[in-house]
Amino acid sequence: MKIMKFGGTSVGRPERMHQVKDLITADDEKKIVVLSALSGTTNALVGIGEALAEGKKDKAKQKIEELQEHYTNFYMELLTTKASRSKAVQIIKEHFEFLTIILKISFNEAINKDILAQGELLSTKLFYTLLQELEIPAVFLPALEFMSIDENDEPELSRIRERLEAILARYPEDSIFITQGYICKNHRNEVDNLKRGGSDYSASLIGAAVSASVVEIWTDIDGMHNNDPRIVEQTRPIAHLSFDEAAELAYFGAKILHPASIWPAQLHNVPVKLLNTMAPEAAGTTITGAGEGTVGVKAIAGKDGITALKIKSSRMLLAYGFLRKVFEIFEKYRTSIDMITTSEVAISLTLDDVTHLKEITAELQKLGKVEVDHHLSIICIVGNTIMEEPGVLNKIMGSLEQFPLRMVSYGGSRHNVSILIDGKNKEQALKSLNQGLFDFE
Ligand code: ASP
Ligand code: MG
């Protein structure tokens, strides 16, 4: 059994949906196909929710109508027979009637989650209708029947496994299963989701739950690149990454894979492949447990919107328990720390989630003097036992000599060096590092 996940752009045009159909019928292996919403849909649904939250019903109504028109044009191009077109009309009617009813009731967060779920429900149902039209046997597998999160919003992997096993056992002869990414039920049994970009996470959880042979993540780029292709001119796909390397890159800005999607696959040792719908024969990137390949730098990623905090305690000198007190404050506000460096009298750390910054800063001030800095970027340099490459730090520092470096983290992992710089220098830093660390013709 393998998992094939297709992102928003891979299903975002009728002709691309046809390509997805070709890809899932290219071999006979049993497969669960996980689909995102059509590109642009989740953003549109977020917009509808925001308009409703502000009490702007007219604005929400207009957005709903625009979206409905998009789907009406979409199915007309996707499907050809009268029977399947009338099925599509029913599907669209059902989901847009639901959105229209929401206009009439009072808005809350649970309803917002329902709104956000419509995208994946629509994309999978329309795709399933296409398969029916083409007489390709497949089973529709509603994610809301097996995907769930607990009261801390953490996926319940063993329950997901139990439910999936029971459902799949009902279809021993079938080989194609279609399901939604992103959406799930929460501990109150309401519709919820795995946060933006969460379809990759769904695919990885499903892969872990059924002990899949591979989780294939199909997007519109030929794998994870050695640097950000939107910024740096010359980049190339990386053939192989370890789970640890991929997790660092995904977390620190490589947009191709949702960072949370690494752990389920890693835990159950299911290889993850990043593949390109537009060039299916390209090798892409394979992520496995083994840190294969030559020692040295493999890739660079940059993450924006970082905030740094410096806590200076005159009494930290030889004071034990100081770090614990600092960390407890972050734990209390469920805020994770990315980078951290310490000296004998101060500790500097970075955050990207600043939801509780005010409360955190107020509590930290009881421990010492606090400085806060915004608009920073983390540059993350990743490679197989990068620390063992002679002179690697010299090369990195040499490439960055024109920029002031705010923090350097070396040795936290054997595969990673992270550097904090001013956000305005990020693009140039990625370019300089590309020149300094990789050989391009
Ligand atoms: N449709 C959701 C989003 O746009 C989930 C996903 O595509 O991964 O965030
Ligand atoms: Mg995505």
Tab-separated table of C-alpha atoms in Angstrom, residues 220-238 249-257 297-305 377-382 423 425-435 437-438 440:
chain	number	residue	atom	x	y	z
A	220	ASP	CA	4.781	21.302	-8.838
A	221	ILE	CA	8.528	21.208	-8.260
A	222	ASP	CA	10.957	18.348	-8.797
A	223	GLY	CA	11.829	17.776	-5.149
A	224	MET	CA	13.439	19.718	-2.331
A	225	HIS	CA	16.072	22.052	-3.747
A	226	ASN	CA	19.452	22.930	-2.312
A	227	ASN	CA	18.304	26.528	-1.889
A	228	ASP	CA	15.137	28.596	-2.279
A	229	PRO	CA	14.345	28.555	-6.023
A	230	ARG	CA	12.109	31.603	-5.650
A	231	ILE	CA	15.095	33.674	-4.572
A	232	VAL	CA	18.262	32.054	-5.879
A	233	GLU	CA	18.729	31.614	-9.632
A	234	GLN	CA	20.743	28.415	-9.704
A	235	THR	CA	19.353	25.627	-7.568
A	236	ARG	CA	19.053	21.878	-8.002
A	237	PRO	CA	16.958	19.127	-6.474
A	238	ILE	CA	18.514	17.027	-3.715
A	249	LEU	CA	14.741	22.223	6.117
A	250	ALA	CA	10.953	21.987	6.227
A	251	TYR	CA	10.804	23.744	9.565
A	252	PHE	CA	13.242	26.450	8.547
A	253	GLY	CA	11.459	27.565	5.453
A	254	ALA	CA	11.589	25.027	2.622
A	255	LYS	CA	7.963	25.453	1.576
A	256	ILE	CA	7.624	22.137	-0.230
A	257	LEU	CA	6.799	20.022	2.812
A	297	VAL	CA	26.391	20.797	2.996
A	298	LYS	CA	23.270	19.668	1.143
A	299	ALA	CA	20.832	22.518	1.396
A	300	ILE	CA	20.028	25.947	2.738
A	301	ALA	CA	16.679	27.360	3.773
A	302	GLY	CA	15.625	30.714	5.172
A	303	LYS	CA	12.745	31.510	7.476
A	304	ASP	CA	11.340	35.022	7.889
A	305	GLY	CA	9.363	36.736	10.583
A	377	SER	CA	15.485	35.671	9.591
A	378	ILE	CA	17.019	32.321	10.352
A	379	ILE	CA	19.274	30.816	7.728
A	380	CYS	CA	19.516	27.096	8.194
A	381	ILE	CA	22.340	25.150	6.563
A	382	VAL	CA	21.798	21.419	6.504
A	423	GLY	CA	15.429	39.967	7.680
A	425	ASN	CA	19.635	40.619	4.399
A	426	LYS	CA	18.027	37.212	3.892
A	427	GLU	CA	17.817	37.130	0.115
A	428	GLN	CA	21.380	38.300	-0.351
A	429	ALA	CA	22.605	35.863	2.300
A	430	LEU	CA	20.961	32.915	0.522
A	431	LYS	CA	22.580	34.010	-2.737
A	432	SER	CA	26.048	34.430	-1.216
A	433	LEU	CA	25.838	31.068	0.518
A	434	ASN	CA	24.798	29.443	-2.749
A	435	GLN	CA	27.991	30.743	-4.321
A	437	LEU	CA	28.919	26.425	-0.590
A	438	PHE	CA	27.873	24.845	-3.886
A	440	PHE	CA	27.411	25.434	-10.103
